[in-house]
Amino acid sequence: MIRLLFLSLFLPSCLFAQESKDYLALIREDAAVHPAVDSARDMRLATLRLFKRHSLYSEVKAVRIRNGKLEFVRNEMLRLTLGGTYSAGYTFKRAGALPTLQQDYAQGRGGPGGLTWRGAETGEMFSYGPALSSLEYDGSVYPYDADGRLVPSGSGNGRPAKAYGNNLLRNGSLFNQSFSLSGDLNSVTGNILTFNVRLGHSNEQLILPENRNTSRQLDVKLNAHIRRLELRTAYLLHEDNFTNSSRNGFLQRVYRNALLTPASFDNNYGSMAPAYGGNADNPRFLLENNGHYFRRQQQGTLGLLLRTGSFNLKAVQSYEDVNEKANESYMPGTAGFPAGAITLRDKHDRAYFLQTEARYYLPRNNSDFNMEASATYVFTDNHSTTGYRLAAMEYDYRRSAGNLTLQYDIKYNDGNKIRAGLELGAFSYFSNTTKDNNLFTPMLNGYFIFNDYNESRLELKANLSYRQTATELPVNNSLAYANLLRYPVEQVNRYLPNTEVDGFDGLNLTKIRSWSAGASVMYKNYVRFTADIFRQQTLHDVFPLAVGDRLELRNAGSHLRKGIELELEKMSSYRNNAFNTSFSASFTTWKHTVTAVENGYDYTPLAGFSDVYKVMAKDQPFGAIMGSAWLRDGSGRVVIDTDGFPTVAPGPKIIGNPIPDFIVKLEDHFSYKKISLRSTFEWRKGGDVWNGTAAVLDYYGRSAQTGEQRNTSGYIFPGVTADGHPNTIPVEFYNPLRPLDQNRWVRYGFGGVAEDYIEKGDCIRLRTAELSYYWNLKKIIRKITLSASVGNIILWKTYSGSDPDLLLFDQPNTAGLDFFQLPSLQTYGMHLSLQF
């Protein structure tokens, strides 16, 4: 008992040790050599020293005396812990708002004899024919309809004409699942090994038929700790397979032809999927057996980390290899490509990344201050090749770049109410593709925190930052979308993005100067209000330009983005934290203006078509929409021509600003015990959108508007005549006895007058809502979570199109341009997660 008492006084953790026979034998053996004095007095007088320094918190395997010193043998037993998750989800998708079409009038047009139906064999593209209610079938053998041709009622077989829906869209779905296994290998001295393996798979059915996307993922991560060295390794393998790529706007082409198909024509009839008109495609013809595919494989690895006491060294490296192969060809007989167009595209990207960091923690003379100095160097080496098989075109881009950041940090903490910090730094950048390297530019970040939660229960924060950086366009991002700028809207069927930029060399760096300031106040850990001001100036920005038959990169100009963001957060708990609520509301507004343009590049097109596009123009909003407009007098009144219709102004004009006035976001979270509900609302106010979809539907007579208004007569357009007098000339929107090109919608061409189709993008939507419930278990499966979610199911908008947030052919910088984008999706999902 005295031996146990002695050990318990010296090392409390020994109270938890078990007294074994081997342990007692060791003590007795040592006692024979060094007899123990069995009295309290002699124990107090005895001098005992440890053989070496030991951690009092380590588990003790044994105790022995060596050379008169007491030695504790540490337990080196390893401990492995495992855990993981399995999750699976199914999401049902359906198309949101669709354009409203007229289903009352047949394919055809007017003429000397009045309205006449014209079938597909005539090549007719317009739906300005007679009312379907005035037609019937003749029962003849006709390759485009099983019931025969359409004839005036009373002259056929008595079977009335019917309107075909041609509803191409279907319900979509997404099933995804993933399995993740994590493990930690530990000893009493700390963590030795950490690993994570993740497997993922998804299968998606798009809302367009004959379209399926699949994805597979494998991620492996391994971290090893060897003394002060931490080795990080990882490997990832991602594979994506798409039935059809839409890099060339293929899916939008399919959707466009479905919407433009006349109500009197059935796209589903005929084994060869004939088209309804001479410059049209049957969607079935485009989708079925087209040989399309898109495959992408991505692989990557990464490096190591070294840490030492007050001086840390870190080195992280990675290598990524991405292969893409795609068939984007058009079959012979496709509208715009009667002989077909072969596009077999291969892309191979290789990227090496190295980041090294040295950080030194300066000795402290004052316990309230911490200071550290760091130097970070990042090196990247990118190689991207793109080839078009059978076209003998290959593009090869290479860039080696590096940037160095020096930083000195000072942190103050009085241990009570005040914390503050100041970060000073400098940034430099160089590469082998730029014309001018960036020498050291300054960086500054400061913050101040006052926390008096114990007394006034108040927390105040303030921060200020300034930063100058330099950048270049990534060489592995294709800019072939700029080919669309070569084509007017009417020639969209000819669009092929098969020309890449010539190169990335010889340009000035794009430099970014940004600063921000913010402050927040929190009361009782219950409500917080935050205000931020930001300003970012981009100098010598680079954009792809269509020059002849080539794409070239140019430093086009500079632009300034500045604004404010306000946020209010509120948290509440009731009934001993059984019921919790949180709410946040944010308000963001900004202006984005072009401040300067390079010589010869004012009004440079950024994205869109050659006749409706977003532009960089000095003193105008960045990305302002430009296109045809009405001629106006000095007072802004529309000038009316002698025939009573508005006059088109010569040349394109700026007709819209796609930047919204503000965006408000609301996020709610309610939880009661194991039930949780989250939702996100968004309100977007302002921002112009060009509705090119409506323009083309009007032109061909397929929109609901043309069906409702084509019989309008005696209408007087508001405006003034050329001599300044108010217009008094009545007009008919569509007189079947006159040439079709004099009709209200056809007279202005394929895309109409762009200004006439500028609409406001105001909308309020429920972004997401999720309801979840979980069970805690004590067996192999520790937790089960089941959730149900919806997305985008509520959308109130002033915009007549599908959704004002969509992008033109999914291209960058195209917000505000809508041309037969696939409709936004409403989603309904279930998700199961098992944690073990």
Tab-separated table of N, CA and C in Angstrom, residues 331-424:
chain	number	residue	atom	x	y	z
A	331	MET	N	-25.115	16.704	-88.422
A	331	MET	CA	-25.343	15.760	-89.508
A	331	MET	C	-25.725	16.494	-90.794
A	332	PRO	N	-25.455	15.894	-91.946
A	332	PRO	CA	-25.915	16.494	-93.207
A	332	PRO	C	-27.424	16.703	-93.182
A	333	GLY	N	-27.853	17.828	-93.698
A	333	GLY	CA	-29.264	18.175	-93.687
A	333	GLY	C	-29.655	19.078	-92.546
A	334	THR	N	-28.701	19.392	-91.678
A	334	THR	CA	-28.984	20.300	-90.571
A	334	THR	C	-29.116	21.720	-91.101
A	335	ALA	N	-30.069	22.457	-90.589
A	335	ALA	CA	-30.257	23.843	-91.013
A	335	ALA	C	-28.972	24.631	-90.779
A	336	GLY	N	-28.526	25.325	-91.827
A	336	GLY	CA	-27.276	26.070	-91.742
A	336	GLY	C	-26.080	25.271	-92.201
A	337	PHE	N	-26.197	23.932	-92.201
A	337	PHE	CA	-25.094	23.056	-92.609
A	337	PHE	C	-25.661	21.928	-93.470
A	338	PRO	N	-26.082	22.248	-94.689
A	338	PRO	CA	-26.702	21.211	-95.529
A	338	PRO	C	-25.782	20.025	-95.777
A	339	ALA	N	-24.468	20.247	-95.798
A	339	ALA	CA	-23.522	19.153	-96.002
A	339	ALA	C	-23.006	18.600	-94.677
A	340	GLY	N	-23.505	19.117	-93.579
A	340	GLY	CA	-23.028	18.697	-92.272
A	340	GLY	C	-21.805	19.493	-91.842
A	341	ALA	N	-21.405	19.345	-90.616
A	341	ALA	CA	-20.219	20.019	-90.079
A	341	ALA	C	-19.600	19.113	-89.032
A	342	ILE	N	-18.382	18.680	-89.289
A	342	ILE	CA	-17.704	17.747	-88.399
A	342	ILE	C	-16.880	18.539	-87.377
A	343	THR	N	-17.130	18.300	-86.115
A	343	THR	CA	-16.349	18.919	-85.046
A	343	THR	C	-15.983	17.837	-84.038
A	344	LEU	N	-14.740	17.401	-84.088
A	344	LEU	CA	-14.192	16.445	-83.128
A	344	LEU	C	-13.112	17.186	-82.354
A	345	ARG	N	-13.378	17.461	-81.105
A	345	ARG	CA	-12.526	18.359	-80.317
A	345	ARG	C	-11.851	17.594	-79.178
A	346	ASP	N	-10.538	17.751	-79.082
A	346	ASP	CA	-9.749	17.161	-77.999
A	346	ASP	C	-9.035	18.274	-77.253
A	347	LYS	N	-9.078	18.188	-75.939
A	347	LYS	CA	-8.427	19.205	-75.098
A	347	LYS	C	-7.661	18.500	-73.993
A	348	HIS	N	-6.419	18.914	-73.780
A	348	HIS	CA	-5.579	18.294	-72.763
A	348	HIS	C	-4.914	19.407	-71.949
A	349	ASP	N	-5.200	19.428	-70.663
A	349	ASP	CA	-4.635	20.444	-69.766
A	349	ASP	C	-3.767	19.768	-68.714
A	350	ARG	N	-2.575	20.317	-68.525
A	350	ARG	CA	-1.686	19.856	-67.465
A	350	ARG	C	-1.281	21.062	-66.631
A	351	ALA	N	-1.378	20.931	-65.334
A	351	ALA	CA	-1.098	22.066	-64.455
A	351	ALA	C	-0.291	21.602	-63.253
A	352	TYR	N	0.813	22.288	-62.996
A	352	TYR	CA	1.629	22.020	-61.799
A	352	TYR	C	1.543	23.241	-60.899
A	353	PHE	N	1.381	22.983	-59.605
A	353	PHE	CA	1.227	24.061	-58.628
A	353	PHE	C	2.162	23.790	-57.457
A	354	LEU	N	2.920	24.818	-57.053
A	354	LEU	CA	3.811	24.714	-55.902
A	354	LEU	C	3.656	25.957	-55.048
A	355	GLN	N	3.362	25.748	-53.786
A	355	GLN	CA	3.298	26.858	-52.834
A	355	GLN	C	4.255	26.580	-51.679
A	356	THR	N	5.155	27.503	-51.458
A	356	THR	CA	6.087	27.396	-50.338
A	356	THR	C	5.869	28.602	-49.429
A	357	GLU	N	5.960	28.343	-48.153
A	357	GLU	CA	5.731	29.410	-47.179
A	357	GLU	C	6.697	29.267	-46.015
A	358	ALA	N	7.303	30.364	-45.636
A	358	ALA	CA	8.146	30.418	-44.445
A	358	ALA	C	7.530	31.436	-43.492
A	359	ARG	N	7.329	31.004	-42.255
A	359	ARG	CA	6.683	31.874	-41.266
A	359	ARG	C	7.492	31.838	-39.975
A	360	TYR	N	7.803	33.031	-39.451
A	360	TYR	CA	8.604	33.139	-38.237
A	360	TYR	C	7.826	33.918	-37.183
A	361	TYR	N	7.685	33.312	-35.991
A	361	TYR	CA	6.998	33.949	-34.877
A	361	TYR	C	8.038	34.664	-34.014
A	362	LEU	N	7.964	35.982	-33.991
A	362	LEU	CA	8.976	36.765	-33.294
A	362	LEU	C	8.843	36.608	-31.781
A	363	PRO	N	9.987	36.609	-31.081
A	363	PRO	CA	9.926	36.538	-29.608
A	363	PRO	C	9.137	37.722	-29.055
A	364	ARG	N	8.411	37.459	-27.973
A	364	ARG	CA	7.539	38.481	-27.402
A	364	ARG	C	8.192	39.118	-26.185
A	365	ASN	N	8.261	40.456	-26.210
A	365	ASN	CA	8.685	41.188	-25.032
A	365	ASN	C	7.498	41.656	-24.212
A	366	ASN	N	6.350	41.652	-24.841
A	366	ASN	CA	5.113	42.055	-24.178
A	366	ASN	C	4.076	40.982	-24.447
A	367	SER	N	3.488	40.447	-23.382
A	367	SER	CA	2.556	39.336	-23.542
A	367	SER	C	1.292	39.722	-24.296
A	368	ASP	N	1.037	41.029	-24.428
A	368	ASP	CA	-0.170	41.460	-25.147
A	368	ASP	C	0.016	41.470	-26.653
A	369	PHE	N	1.258	41.423	-27.125
A	369	PHE	CA	1.535	41.530	-28.555
A	369	PHE	C	2.078	40.210	-29.096
A	370	ASN	N	1.607	39.849	-30.298
A	370	ASN	CA	2.168	38.744	-31.074
A	370	ASN	C	2.563	39.286	-32.432
A	371	MET	N	3.752	38.918	-32.887
A	371	MET	CA	4.221	39.393	-34.187
A	371	MET	C	4.790	38.220	-34.969
A	372	GLU	N	4.521	38.224	-36.256
A	372	GLU	CA	5.060	37.177	-37.107
A	372	GLU	C	5.335	37.737	-38.494
A	373	ALA	N	6.338	37.159	-39.142
A	373	ALA	CA	6.699	37.551	-40.497
A	373	ALA	C	6.607	36.322	-41.385
A	374	SER	N	6.161	36.520	-42.614
A	374	SER	CA	5.997	35.391	-43.518
A	374	SER	C	6.350	35.785	-44.939
A	375	ALA	N	6.773	34.789	-45.684
A	375	ALA	CA	7.034	34.945	-47.118
A	375	ALA	C	6.394	33.758	-47.822
A	376	THR	N	5.559	34.035	-48.801
A	376	THR	CA	4.858	32.981	-49.543
A	376	THR	C	5.189	33.107	-51.019
A	377	TYR	N	5.615	31.990	-51.602
A	377	TYR	CA	5.918	31.984	-53.026
A	377	TYR	C	5.075	30.905	-53.699
A	378	VAL	N	4.366	31.292	-54.751
A	378	VAL	CA	3.514	30.366	-55.491
A	378	VAL	C	4.008	30.299	-56.931
A	379	PHE	N	4.256	29.091	-57.388
A	379	PHE	CA	4.702	28.875	-58.769
A	379	PHE	C	3.702	27.972	-59.462
A	380	THR	N	3.305	28.347	-60.671
A	380	THR	CA	2.389	27.525	-61.469
A	380	THR	C	2.962	27.324	-62.861
A	381	ASP	N	2.777	26.139	-63.374
A	381	ASP	CA	3.191	25.840	-64.735
A	381	ASP	C	2.018	25.164	-65.434
A	382	ASN	N	1.475	25.823	-66.458
A	382	ASN	CA	0.278	25.336	-67.149
A	382	ASN	C	0.585	25.098	-68.612
A	383	HIS	N	0.074	23.985	-69.096
A	383	HIS	CA	0.217	23.635	-70.505
A	383	HIS	C	-1.141	23.149	-70.999
A	384	SER	N	-1.697	23.825	-71.999
A	384	SER	CA	-3.012	23.485	-72.519
A	384	SER	C	-2.941	23.356	-74.033
A	385	THR	N	-3.439	22.235	-74.535
A	385	THR	CA	-3.500	22.031	-75.986
A	385	THR	C	-4.939	21.707	-76.372
A	386	THR	N	-5.385	22.287	-77.473
A	386	THR	CA	-6.722	22.034	-78.014
A	386	THR	C	-6.582	21.714	-79.490
A	387	GLY	N	-7.143	20.597	-79.905
A	387	GLY	CA	-7.056	20.205	-81.299
A	387	GLY	C	-8.417	19.869	-81.870
A	388	TYR	N	-8.608	20.212	-83.136
A	388	TYR	CA	-9.833	19.880	-83.851
A	388	TYR	C	-9.457	18.858	-84.931
A	389	ARG	N	-9.814	17.621	-84.676
A	389	ARG	CA	-9.488	16.557	-85.613
A	389	ARG	C	-10.174	16.787	-86.954
A	390	LEU	N	-9.548	16.382	-88.005
A	390	LEU	CA	-10.001	16.501	-89.389
A	390	LEU	C	-9.971	17.940	-89.889
A	391	ALA	N	-9.792	18.900	-88.984
A	391	ALA	CA	-9.697	20.297	-89.417
A	391	ALA	C	-8.256	20.784	-89.384
A	392	ALA	N	-7.339	19.940	-88.934
A	392	ALA	CA	-5.905	20.261	-88.908
A	392	ALA	C	-5.643	21.560	-88.156
A	393	MET	N	-6.371	21.780	-87.064
A	393	MET	CA	-6.147	22.965	-86.241
A	393	MET	C	-5.744	22.518	-84.845
A	394	GLU	N	-4.666	23.095	-84.344
A	394	GLU	CA	-4.222	22.784	-82.996
A	394	GLU	C	-3.694	24.052	-82.346
A	395	TYR	N	-4.064	24.231	-81.108
A	395	TYR	CA	-3.651	25.407	-80.346
A	395	TYR	C	-2.873	24.925	-79.122
A	396	ASP	N	-1.717	25.547	-78.910
A	396	ASP	CA	-0.824	25.129	-77.837
A	396	ASP	C	-0.480	26.346	-76.983
A	397	TYR	N	-0.869	26.317	-75.718
A	397	TYR	CA	-0.605	27.438	-74.820
A	397	TYR	C	0.233	26.958	-73.636
A	398	ARG	N	1.227	27.769	-73.257
A	398	ARG	CA	2.084	27.450	-72.110
A	398	ARG	C	2.298	28.714	-71.285
A	399	ARG	N	2.270	28.522	-69.975
A	399	ARG	CA	2.591	29.651	-69.098
A	399	ARG	C	3.241	29.138	-67.818
A	400	SER	N	4.354	29.768	-67.467
A	400	SER	CA	4.981	29.571	-66.159
A	400	SER	C	4.894	30.901	-65.439
A	401	ALA	N	4.352	30.890	-64.252
A	401	ALA	CA	4.122	32.140	-63.528
A	401	ALA	C	4.427	31.946	-62.055
A	402	GLY	N	4.780	33.027	-61.408
A	402	GLY	CA	5.045	32.980	-59.982
A	402	GLY	C	4.651	34.275	-59.319
A	403	ASN	N	4.291	34.183	-58.057
A	403	ASN	CA	4.057	35.407	-57.294
A	403	ASN	C	4.620	35.239	-55.893
A	404	LEU	N	5.134	36.321	-55.373
A	404	LEU	CA	5.767	36.342	-54.056
A	404	LEU	C	5.022	37.343	-53.188
A	405	THR	N	4.656	36.911	-51.999
A	405	THR	CA	3.968	37.775	-51.043
A	405	THR	C	4.769	37.835	-49.752
A	406	LEU	N	5.126	39.038	-49.340
A	406	LEU	CA	5.806	39.258	-48.066
A	406	LEU	C	4.811	39.914	-47.114
A	407	GLN	N	4.769	39.429	-45.887
A	407	GLN	CA	3.763	39.931	-44.962
A	407	GLN	C	4.313	39.983	-43.545
A	408	TYR	N	3.917	41.030	-42.835
A	408	TYR	CA	4.301	41.209	-41.427
A	408	TYR	C	3.026	41.492	-40.642
A	409	ASP	N	2.759	40.672	-39.623
A	409	ASP	CA	1.524	40.763	-38.858
A	409	ASP	C	1.820	41.155	-37.421
A	410	ILE	N	1.021	42.082	-36.914
A	410	ILE	CA	1.082	42.488	-35.507
A	410	ILE	C	-0.299	42.291	-34.908
A	411	LYS	N	-0.360	41.536	-33.819
A	411	LYS	CA	-1.641	41.264	-33.180
A	411	LYS	C	-1.571	41.680	-31.712
A	412	TYR	N	-2.634	42.327	-31.263
A	412	TYR	CA	-2.718	42.792	-29.880
A	412	TYR	C	-3.940	42.185	-29.213
A	413	ASN	N	-3.750	41.699	-28.001
A	413	ASN	CA	-4.836	41.119	-27.214
A	413	ASN	C	-4.559	41.410	-25.749
A	414	ASP	N	-5.392	42.261	-25.144
A	414	ASP	CA	-5.153	42.619	-23.744
A	414	ASP	C	-5.685	41.575	-22.776
A	415	GLY	N	-6.205	40.445	-23.333
A	415	GLY	CA	-6.702	39.390	-22.479
A	415	GLY	C	-8.032	39.693	-21.835
A	416	ASN	N	-8.615	40.830	-22.204
A	416	ASN	CA	-9.863	41.223	-21.549
A	416	ASN	C	-10.908	41.631	-22.582
A	417	LYS	N	-10.813	42.865	-23.076
A	417	LYS	CA	-11.879	43.383	-23.922
A	417	LYS	C	-11.436	43.742	-25.342
A	418	ILE	N	-10.153	43.954	-25.545
A	418	ILE	CA	-9.712	44.535	-26.813
A	418	ILE	C	-8.782	43.571	-27.550
A	419	ARG	N	-9.067	43.421	-28.839
A	419	ARG	CA	-8.178	42.721	-29.760
A	419	ARG	C	-8.018	43.579	-31.008
A	420	ALA	N	-6.830	43.587	-31.553
A	420	ALA	CA	-6.569	44.390	-32.744
A	420	ALA	C	-5.448	43.736	-33.530
A	421	GLY	N	-5.376	44.074	-34.800
A	421	GLY	CA	-4.333	43.514	-35.636
A	421	GLY	C	-4.042	44.394	-36.828
A	422	LEU	N	-2.810	44.308	-37.303
A	422	LEU	CA	-2.390	45.047	-38.491
A	422	LEU	C	-1.526	44.118	-39.336
A	423	GLU	N	-1.919	43.945	-40.596
A	423	GLU	CA	-1.182	43.104	-41.525
A	423	GLU	C	-0.646	43.980	-42.650
A	424	LEU	N	0.672	44.014	-42.798
A	424	LEU	CA	1.339	44.792	-43.835
A	424	LEU	C	2.016	43.839	-44.800
